[in-house]
PDB file of C-alpha atoms in Angstrom:
ATOM      1  CA  UNK A   1      20.269  -5.419  21.634  1.00 37.00           C
ATOM      2  CA  UNK A   2      17.194  -7.584  22.185  1.00 40.00           C
ATOM      3  CA  UNK A   3      15.574  -8.303  18.830  1.00 40.00           C
ATOM      4  CA  UNK A   4      14.610 -11.325  16.787  1.00 41.00           C
ATOM      5  CA  UNK A   5      13.871 -10.473  13.178  1.00 43.00           C
ATOM      6  CA  UNK A   6      11.975 -13.206  11.268  1.00 43.00           C
ATOM      7  CA  UNK A   7      12.103 -13.400   7.467  1.00 48.00           C
ATOM      8  CA  UNK A   8      10.125 -10.621   5.840  1.00 47.00           C
ATOM      9  CA  UNK A   9       9.630  -7.184   7.307  1.00 44.00           C
ATOM     10  CA  UNK A  10       6.578  -5.009   6.746  1.00 45.00           C
ATOM     11  CA  UNK A  11       2.869  -4.768   7.556  1.00 46.00           C
ATOM     12  CA  UNK A  12       2.431  -8.540   7.096  1.00 58.00           C
ATOM     13  CA  UNK A  13       5.230  -9.114   9.617  1.00 68.00           C
ATOM     14  CA  UNK A  14       4.957  -6.343  12.243  1.00 75.00           C
ATOM     15  CA  UNK A  15       8.243  -5.812  14.066  1.00 79.00           C
ATOM     16  CA  UNK A  16       9.138  -4.096  17.304  1.00 81.00           C
ATOM     17  CA  UNK A  17      12.903  -3.690  17.628  1.00 77.00           C
ATOM     18  CA  UNK A  18      14.210  -3.128  21.140  1.00 79.00           C
ATOM     19  CA  UNK A  19      17.662  -1.573  20.822  1.00 74.00           C
ATOM     20  CA  UNK A  20      19.925  -1.038  23.805  1.00 72.00           C
ATOM     21  CA  UNK A  21      21.612   2.316  23.507  1.00 60.00           C
ATOM     22  CA  UNK A  22      19.400   3.342  20.566  1.00 50.00           C
ATOM     23  CA  UNK A  23      19.907   7.044  21.028  1.00 51.00           C
ATOM     24  CA  UNK A  24      21.329   9.609  18.661  1.00 50.00           C
ATOM     25  CA  UNK A  25      24.717   8.950  17.082  1.00 48.00           C
ATOM     26  CA  UNK A  26      25.319   5.774  19.117  1.00 47.00           C
ATOM     27  CA  UNK A  27      22.483   3.947  17.362  1.00 47.00           C
ATOM     28  CA  UNK A  28      23.341   5.295  13.952  1.00 48.00           C
ATOM     29  CA  UNK A  29      27.034   4.363  14.238  1.00 48.00           C
ATOM     30  CA  UNK A  30      26.955   1.019  16.074  1.00 50.00           C
ATOM     31  CA  UNK A  31      23.535  -0.674  16.177  1.00 48.00           C
ATOM     32  CA  UNK A  32      22.534  -2.084  12.809  1.00 48.00           C
ATOM     33  CA  UNK A  33      22.874   1.286  11.045  1.00 52.00           C
ATOM     34  CA  UNK A  34      21.203   0.065   7.837  1.00 50.00           C
ATOM     35  CA  UNK A  35      18.158  -1.428   9.565  1.00 50.00           C
ATOM     36  CA  UNK A  36      17.890   1.479  11.990  1.00 53.00           C
ATOM     37  CA  UNK A  37      17.918   3.926   9.087  1.00 55.00           C
ATOM     38  CA  UNK A  38      15.179   2.039   7.215  1.00 51.00           C
ATOM     39  CA  UNK A  39      12.951   1.675  10.261  1.00 51.00           C
ATOM     40  CA  UNK A  40      13.411   5.209  11.579  1.00 51.00           C
ATOM     41  CA  UNK A  41      12.924   6.731   8.117  1.00 52.00           C
ATOM     42  CA  UNK A  42       9.569   5.042   7.636  1.00 51.00           C
ATOM     43  CA  UNK A  43      10.661   2.789   4.761  1.00 49.00           C
ATOM     44  CA  UNK A  44       9.560  -0.244   6.797  1.00 59.00           C
ATOM     45  CA  UNK A  45       5.956   0.676   7.689  1.00 63.00           C
ATOM     46  CA  UNK A  46       5.467  -2.371   9.910  1.00 75.00           C
ATOM     47  CA  UNK A  47       8.423  -1.640  12.186  1.00 80.00           C
ATOM     48  CA  UNK A  48       8.812   0.397  15.377  1.00 84.00           C
ATOM     49  CA  UNK A  49      11.945   1.035  17.424  1.00 82.00           C
ATOM     50  CA  UNK A  50      12.080   1.127  21.216  1.00 85.00           C
ATOM     51  CA  UNK A  51      15.323   2.502  22.546  1.00 81.00           C
ATOM     52  CA  UNK A  52      16.754   1.280  25.853  1.00 84.00           C
ATOM     53  CA  UNK A  53      18.870   3.915  27.582  1.00 80.00           C
ATOM     54  CA  UNK A  54      21.538   2.486  29.898  1.00 75.00           C
ATOM     55  CA  UNK A  55      21.723   3.924  33.418  1.00 64.00           C
ATOM     56  CA  UNK A  56      18.638   6.091  32.906  1.00 55.00           C
ATOM     57  CA  UNK A  57      16.116   6.568  35.677  1.00 54.00           C
ATOM     58  CA  UNK A  58      12.507   6.084  34.772  1.00 50.00           C
ATOM     59  CA  UNK A  59       9.065   6.193  36.265  1.00 51.00           C
ATOM     60  CA  UNK A  60       7.762   2.645  36.688  1.00 46.00           C
ATOM     61  CA  UNK A  61       4.399   3.503  35.162  1.00 47.00           C
ATOM     62  CA  UNK A  62       5.264   4.631  31.628  1.00 47.00           C
ATOM     63  CA  UNK A  63       7.850   4.598  28.891  1.00 49.00           C
ATOM     64  CA  UNK A  64       9.930   7.623  27.926  1.00 47.00           C
ATOM     65  CA  UNK A  65       8.531   9.161  24.750  1.00 49.00           C
ATOM     66  CA  UNK A  66      10.905  10.189  21.951  1.00 45.00           C
ATOM     67  CA  UNK A  67      11.924  13.760  21.502  1.00 44.00           C
ATOM     68  CA  UNK A  68      10.481  15.288  18.339  1.00 44.00           C
ATOM     69  CA  UNK A  69      13.108  17.928  17.644  1.00 41.00           C
ATOM     70  CA  UNK A  70      14.831  15.803  15.025  1.00 42.00           C
ATOM     71  CA  UNK A  71      12.797  14.072  12.364  1.00 36.00           C
ATOM     72  CA  UNK A  72      15.788  11.933  11.350  1.00 36.00           C
ATOM     73  CA  UNK A  73      15.521   9.539  14.314  1.00 40.00           C
ATOM     74  CA  UNK A  74      11.914   8.402  14.720  1.00 63.00           C
ATOM     75  CA  UNK A  75      12.162   6.137  17.761  1.00 77.00           C
ATOM     76  CA  UNK A  76       8.717   5.100  18.978  1.00 84.00           C
ATOM     77  CA  UNK A  77       9.653   5.230  22.669  1.00 86.00           C
ATOM     78  CA  UNK A  78      12.585   5.187  25.069  1.00 85.00           C
ATOM     79  CA  UNK A  79      12.901   2.921  28.105  1.00 87.00           C
ATOM     80  CA  UNK A  80      15.324   2.930  30.982  1.00 87.00           C
ATOM     81  CA  UNK A  81      17.456  -0.193  31.245  1.00 83.00           C
ATOM     82  CA  UNK A  82      15.926  -0.871  34.679  1.00 86.00           C
ATOM     83  CA  UNK A  83      12.329  -0.428  33.558  1.00 88.00           C
ATOM     84  CA  UNK A  84       9.910  -2.880  35.093  1.00 89.00           C
ATOM     85  CA  UNK A  85       8.570  -5.800  33.127  1.00 89.00           C
ATOM     86  CA  UNK A  86       5.103  -4.257  33.149  1.00 91.00           C
ATOM     87  CA  UNK A  87       6.394  -1.045  31.587  1.00 91.00           C
ATOM     88  CA  UNK A  88       8.272  -2.978  28.896  1.00 89.00           C
ATOM     89  CA  UNK A  89       5.221  -5.077  28.040  1.00 90.00           C
ATOM     90  CA  UNK A  90       2.925  -2.050  27.877  1.00 92.00           C
ATOM     91  CA  UNK A  91       5.378  -0.154  25.669  1.00 91.00           C
ATOM     92  CA  UNK A  92       5.823  -3.080  23.280  1.00 90.00           C
ATOM     93  CA  UNK A  93       2.045  -3.565  23.153  1.00 90.00           C
ATOM     94  CA  UNK A  94       1.577   0.133  22.381  1.00 91.00           C
ATOM     95  CA  UNK A  95       4.139  -0.150  19.574  1.00 89.00           C
ATOM     96  CA  UNK A  96       2.253  -3.041  17.967  1.00 89.00           C
ATOM     97  CA  UNK A  97      -1.026  -1.123  18.337  1.00 89.00           C
ATOM     98  CA  UNK A  98       0.594   1.863  16.648  1.00 87.00           C
ATOM     99  CA  UNK A  99       1.631  -0.355  13.722  1.00 87.00           C
ATOM    100  CA  UNK A 100      -1.933  -1.666  13.439  1.00 87.00           C
ATOM    101  CA  UNK A 101      -3.433   1.815  13.539  1.00 88.00           C
ATOM    102  CA  UNK A 102      -0.984   3.037  10.906  1.00 85.00           C
ATOM    103  CA  UNK A 103      -1.861   0.109   8.654  1.00 86.00           C
ATOM    104  CA  UNK A 104      -5.599   0.779   9.093  1.00 86.00           C
ATOM    105  CA  UNK A 105      -5.015   4.424   8.233  1.00 88.00           C
ATOM    106  CA  UNK A 106      -2.992   3.487   5.138  1.00 86.00           C
ATOM    107  CA  UNK A 107      -5.676   1.000   4.032  1.00 85.00           C
ATOM    108  CA  UNK A 108      -8.398   3.606   4.569  1.00 87.00           C
ATOM    109  CA  UNK A 109      -6.546   6.160   2.450  1.00 87.00           C
ATOM    110  CA  UNK A 110      -6.082   3.581  -0.301  1.00 86.00           C
ATOM    111  CA  UNK A 111      -9.754   2.570  -0.141  1.00 80.00           C
ATOM    112  CA  UNK A 112     -10.767   6.233  -0.377  1.00 81.00           C
ATOM    113  CA  UNK A 113      -8.617   6.709  -3.474  1.00 83.00           C
ATOM    114  CA  UNK A 114     -10.179   3.642  -5.089  1.00 76.00           C
ATOM    115  CA  UNK A 115     -13.697   4.806  -4.201  1.00 75.00           C
ATOM    116  CA  UNK A 116     -13.029   8.251  -5.663  1.00 79.00           C
ATOM    117  CA  UNK A 117     -11.632   6.729  -8.845  1.00 76.00           C
ATOM    118  CA  UNK A 118     -14.619   4.398  -9.183  1.00 72.00           C
ATOM    119  CA  UNK A 119     -17.032   7.255  -8.620  1.00 74.00           C
ATOM    120  CA  UNK A 120     -15.353   9.250 -11.364  1.00 77.00           C
ATOM    121  CA  UNK A 121     -15.532   6.280 -13.726  1.00 73.00           C
ATOM    122  CA  UNK A 122     -19.228   5.780 -12.938  1.00 70.00           C
ATOM    123  CA  UNK A 123     -19.800   9.478 -13.557  1.00 71.00           C
ATOM    124  CA  UNK A 124     -18.216   9.087 -16.983  1.00 72.00           C
ATOM    125  CA  UNK A 125     -20.563   6.201 -17.760  1.00 72.00           C
ATOM    126  CA  UNK A 126     -23.527   8.254 -16.566  1.00 69.00           C
ATOM    127  CA  UNK A 127     -22.518  11.155 -18.812  1.00 73.00           C
ATOM    128  CA  UNK A 128     -22.077   8.772 -21.754  1.00 71.00           C
ATOM    129  CA  UNK A 129     -25.537   7.282 -21.184  1.00 69.00           C
ATOM    130  CA  UNK A 130     -27.083  10.701 -21.618  1.00 69.00           C
ATOM    131  CA  UNK A 131     -24.929  11.960 -24.497  1.00 74.00           C
ATOM    132  CA  UNK A 132     -23.572   9.011 -26.517  1.00 69.00           C
ATOM    133  CA  UNK A 133     -25.668   8.197 -29.587  1.00 75.00           C
ATOM    134  CA  UNK A 134     -23.459   5.388 -30.897  1.00 80.00           C
ATOM    135  CA  UNK A 135     -24.690   2.317 -29.000  1.00 82.00           C
ATOM    136  CA  UNK A 136     -21.653   0.243 -29.967  1.00 85.00           C
ATOM    137  CA  UNK A 137     -19.338   2.880 -28.479  1.00 84.00           C
ATOM    138  CA  UNK A 138     -21.525   3.090 -25.385  1.00 83.00           C
ATOM    139  CA  UNK A 139     -21.460  -0.671 -24.784  1.00 87.00           C
ATOM    140  CA  UNK A 140     -17.683  -0.738 -25.269  1.00 89.00           C
ATOM    141  CA  UNK A 141     -17.301   2.072 -22.724  1.00 85.00           C
ATOM    142  CA  UNK A 142     -19.547   0.327 -20.199  1.00 85.00           C
ATOM    143  CA  UNK A 143     -17.598  -2.920 -20.472  1.00 89.00           C
ATOM    144  CA  UNK A 144     -14.170  -1.270 -20.297  1.00 89.00           C
ATOM    145  CA  UNK A 145     -15.129   0.805 -17.242  1.00 84.00           C
ATOM    146  CA  UNK A 146     -16.640  -2.237 -15.530  1.00 85.00           C
ATOM    147  CA  UNK A 147     -13.363  -4.079 -16.108  1.00 88.00           C
ATOM    148  CA  UNK A 148     -11.343  -1.160 -14.739  1.00 84.00           C
ATOM    149  CA  UNK A 149     -13.443  -0.987 -11.581  1.00 81.00           C
ATOM    150  CA  UNK A 150     -13.208  -4.741 -10.939  1.00 84.00           C
ATOM    151  CA  UNK A 151      -9.602  -5.114 -12.120  1.00 86.00           C
ATOM    152  CA  UNK A 152     -10.613  -7.715 -14.703  1.00 91.00           C
ATOM    153  CA  UNK A 153      -8.231  -8.790 -17.449  1.00 93.00           C
ATOM    154  CA  UNK A 154     -11.134  -9.755 -19.716  1.00 93.00           C
ATOM    155  CA  UNK A 155     -14.884  -9.363 -19.869  1.00 93.00           C
ATOM    156  CA  UNK A 156     -17.960  -9.987 -22.003  1.00 93.00           C
ATOM    157  CA  UNK A 157     -21.275  -8.216 -22.355  1.00 93.00           C
ATOM    158  CA  UNK A 158     -24.659  -9.841 -23.065  1.00 94.00           C
ATOM    159  CA  UNK A 159     -27.918  -8.118 -23.907  1.00 92.00           C
ATOM    160  CA  UNK A 160     -31.400  -9.407 -23.132  1.00 91.00           C
ATOM    161  CA  UNK A 161     -33.538  -9.029 -26.257  1.00 89.00           C
ATOM    162  CA  UNK A 162     -37.261  -9.542 -26.680  1.00 86.00           C
ATOM    163  CA  UNK A 163     -38.667 -11.197 -29.774  1.00 84.00           C
ATOM    164  CA  UNK A 164     -41.911 -10.228 -31.510  1.00 79.00           C
ATOM    165  CA  UNK A 165     -43.722 -13.109 -29.840  1.00 81.00           C
ATOM    166  CA  UNK A 166     -42.715 -11.809 -26.423  1.00 81.00           C
ATOM    167  CA  UNK A 167     -40.046 -14.441 -25.815  1.00 88.00           C
ATOM    168  CA  UNK A 168     -36.635 -13.270 -24.681  1.00 91.00           C
ATOM    169  CA  UNK A 169     -33.103 -14.443 -25.398  1.00 93.00           C
ATOM    170  CA  UNK A 170     -29.507 -13.419 -24.676  1.00 94.00           C
ATOM    171  CA  UNK A 171     -27.286 -11.874 -27.323  1.00 92.00           C
ATOM    172  CA  UNK A 172     -23.533 -12.089 -26.878  1.00 92.00           C
ATOM    173  CA  UNK A 173     -22.575  -8.569 -27.968  1.00 90.00           C
ATOM    174  CA  UNK A 174     -19.014  -7.790 -27.004  1.00 91.00           C
ATOM    175  CA  UNK A 175     -15.850  -9.157 -25.438  1.00 91.00           C
ATOM    176  CA  UNK A 176     -12.598  -7.496 -24.370  1.00 93.00           C
ATOM    177  CA  UNK A 177      -9.306  -9.104 -23.367  1.00 92.00           C
ATOM    178  CA  UNK A 178      -6.069  -7.345 -22.397  1.00 93.00           C
ATOM    179  CA  UNK A 179      -3.959 -10.505 -22.719  1.00 91.00           C
ATOM    180  CA  UNK A 180      -5.272 -12.014 -25.927  1.00 88.00           C
ATOM    181  CA  UNK A 181      -6.557 -10.741 -29.255  1.00 85.00           C
ATOM    182  CA  UNK A 182      -9.170 -13.309 -30.185  1.00 79.00           C
ATOM    183  CA  UNK A 183     -11.825 -12.738 -32.912  1.00 81.00           C
ATOM    184  CA  UNK A 184     -15.455 -13.150 -31.873  1.00 82.00           C
ATOM    185  CA  UNK A 185     -18.886 -13.071 -33.429  1.00 85.00           C
ATOM    186  CA  UNK A 186     -22.220 -12.136 -31.972  1.00 89.00           C
ATOM    187  CA  UNK A 187     -24.525 -15.032 -31.247  1.00 90.00           C
ATOM    188  CA  UNK A 188     -27.870 -15.698 -29.622  1.00 92.00           C
ATOM    189  CA  UNK A 189     -28.443 -18.106 -26.740  1.00 92.00           C
ATOM    190  CA  UNK A 190     -31.496 -19.064 -24.668  1.00 91.00           C
ATOM    191  CA  UNK A 191     -32.340 -16.935 -21.654  1.00 93.00           C
ATOM    192  CA  UNK A 192     -32.094 -19.837 -19.213  1.00 93.00           C
ATOM    193  CA  UNK A 193     -30.511 -20.544 -15.853  1.00 95.00           C
ATOM    194  CA  UNK A 194     -28.168 -23.254 -17.188  1.00 93.00           C
ATOM    195  CA  UNK A 195     -25.632 -20.580 -18.210  1.00 93.00           C
ATOM    196  CA  UNK A 196     -24.021 -18.111 -15.816  1.00 94.00           C
ATOM    197  CA  UNK A 197     -25.049 -15.107 -17.914  1.00 94.00           C
ATOM    198  CA  UNK A 198     -28.577 -16.475 -18.214  1.00 94.00           C
ATOM    199  CA  UNK A 199     -28.841 -17.171 -14.476  1.00 95.00           C
ATOM    200  CA  UNK A 200     -27.763 -13.637 -13.621  1.00 94.00           C
ATOM    201  CA  UNK A 201     -30.119 -12.123 -16.202  1.00 93.00           C
ATOM    202  CA  UNK A 202     -33.107 -14.168 -15.012  1.00 93.00           C
ATOM    203  CA  UNK A 203     -32.557 -13.831 -11.269  1.00 93.00           C
ATOM    204  CA  UNK A 204     -30.760 -10.496 -11.127  1.00 91.00           C
ATOM    205  CA  UNK A 205     -28.128 -12.036  -8.836  1.00 92.00           C
ATOM    206  CA  UNK A 206     -24.369 -11.507  -8.775  1.00 91.00           C
ATOM    207  CA  UNK A 207     -22.173 -14.599  -9.207  1.00 93.00           C
ATOM    208  CA  UNK A 208     -18.603 -14.417  -7.932  1.00 93.00           C
ATOM    209  CA  UNK A 209     -16.142 -17.330  -7.943  1.00 93.00           C
ATOM    210  CA  UNK A 210     -12.439 -17.240  -7.110  1.00 93.00           C
ATOM    211  CA  UNK A 211     -11.849 -20.167  -9.478  1.00 94.00           C
ATOM    212  CA  UNK A 212     -14.057 -20.492 -12.557  1.00 93.00           C
ATOM    213  CA  UNK A 213     -13.174 -24.182 -12.807  1.00 94.00           C
ATOM    214  CA  UNK A 214     -14.309 -24.961  -9.259  1.00 93.00           C
ATOM    215  CA  UNK A 215     -17.970 -23.999  -9.228  1.00 93.00           C
ATOM    216  CA  UNK A 216     -19.750 -26.078  -6.553  1.00 93.00           C
ATOM    217  CA  UNK A 217     -21.790 -29.005  -7.758  1.00 91.00           C
ATOM    218  CA  UNK A 218     -25.539 -28.750  -7.697  1.00 92.00           C
ATOM    219  CA  UNK A 219     -25.690 -25.293  -9.248  1.00 94.00           C
ATOM    220  CA  UNK A 220     -28.010 -25.026 -12.287  1.00 94.00           C
ATOM    221  CA  UNK A 221     -25.323 -23.242 -14.303  1.00 94.00           C
ATOM    222  CA  UNK A 222     -21.790 -24.149 -15.322  1.00 91.00           C
ATOM    223  CA  UNK A 223     -18.709 -22.401 -16.649  1.00 93.00           C
ATOM    224  CA  UNK A 224     -18.411 -22.570 -20.443  1.00 89.00           C
ATOM    225  CA  UNK A 225     -14.817 -23.629 -21.126  1.00 91.00           C
ATOM    226  CA  UNK A 226     -15.059 -23.362 -24.913  1.00 88.00           C
ATOM    227  CA  UNK A 227     -13.447 -19.904 -25.080  1.00 86.00           C
ATOM    228  CA  UNK A 228     -10.458 -21.027 -23.021  1.00 90.00           C
ATOM    229  CA  UNK A 229     -10.166 -24.239 -24.995  1.00 90.00           C
ATOM    230  CA  UNK A 230     -10.282 -22.571 -28.412  1.00 87.00           C
ATOM    231  CA  UNK A 231      -8.154 -19.505 -27.611  1.00 86.00           C
ATOM    232  CA  UNK A 232      -5.615 -20.900 -25.164  1.00 88.00           C
ATOM    233  CA  UNK A 233      -6.711 -18.380 -22.552  1.00 90.00           C
ATOM    234  CA  UNK A 234      -7.034 -19.402 -18.900  1.00 92.00           C
ATOM    235  CA  UNK A 235      -9.946 -17.879 -17.018  1.00 93.00           C
ATOM    236  CA  UNK A 236      -9.297 -17.614 -13.283  1.00 92.00           C
ATOM    237  CA  UNK A 237     -11.764 -15.755 -11.104  1.00 93.00           C
ATOM    238  CA  UNK A 238     -15.196 -14.998 -12.510  1.00 93.00           C
ATOM    239  CA  UNK A 239     -17.724 -12.246 -11.754  1.00 92.00           C
ATOM    240  CA  UNK A 240     -21.146 -12.067 -13.408  1.00 92.00           C
ATOM    241  CA  UNK A 241     -23.436  -9.158 -12.602  1.00 89.00           C
ATOM    242  CA  UNK A 242     -26.683  -7.692 -14.006  1.00 88.00           C
ATOM    243  CA  UNK A 243     -27.074  -4.186 -15.358  1.00 82.00           C
ATOM    244  CA  UNK A 244     -30.411  -2.542 -16.153  1.00 74.00           C
ATOM    245  CA  UNK A 245     -30.306  -0.528 -19.361  1.00 67.00           C
ATOM    246  CA  UNK A 246     -33.114  -0.208 -21.927  1.00 61.00           C
ATOM    247  CA  UNK A 247     -31.991   0.180 -25.538  1.00 60.00           C
ATOM    248  CA  UNK A 248     -34.175   0.635 -28.613  1.00 54.00           C
ATOM    249  CA  UNK A 249     -33.764  -2.474 -30.790  1.00 52.00           C
ATOM    250  CA  UNK A 250     -33.222  -0.508 -33.984  1.00 43.00           C
ATOM    251  CA  UNK A 251     -30.183   1.302 -32.572  1.00 46.00           C
ATOM    252  CA  UNK A 252     -27.895  -1.751 -32.455  1.00 47.00           C
ATOM    253  CA  UNK A 253     -25.922  -2.620 -35.563  1.00 48.00           C
ATOM    254  CA  UNK A 254     -25.677  -6.373 -35.724  1.00 48.00           C
ATOM    255  CA  UNK A 255     -23.073  -8.302 -37.632  1.00 45.00           C
ATOM    256  CA  UNK A 256     -25.657 -10.935 -38.673  1.00 46.00           C
ATOM    257  CA  UNK A 257     -28.121  -8.462 -40.206  1.00 38.00           C
TER     258      UNK A 257
END
């Protein structure tokens, strides 16, 4: 057997196992039966087996492909023990390419599932926008669905409100947190670029930071740590995005009214 197996097996560590005598019962009985079973059964997606058949004659231009009569032994390819170096290299390269293609296919299927789920969630929001008369329920739905789509543990929602004089401000309307039950109150803050919510509302730009505590210097806004400090919560990544939705001012029940 010619195989060096580093720690970790799977798509992150693609493996091509070259097993001498890896045919039928011989491989299952004598050559790493546990590993052979896992690899040939598909439980290790980043692994392919190339069987080397002793004393077999082989064309110097290609590997011997596995027979497909039995699903139980999924060997990627067979090689004769006297196969040329070029044939061996091409077969091993093809095995690694097959792993890569399989991983791309798996990732594409997963991405399609996510896209379909997100589309369904957006459809639910769209239906709620046209049918829901309770604005508080609608805002809660919008925030919860936005968190589901982005995989966020917590989230907050701000509304841009216009005063009688034509000036505008931000109203902190709602917050949700799966890890912590922390009471909150609505409050009003200036619509200015020195806050992340204000910057996004004014400019209509998305802000996305992997670490909320490591925002580059020189930005007009900063992360408000007061919530973390008062609640004991630890904000990690941070995403702030604008949403255009026009609400009649009389339809919102405010806690300060």
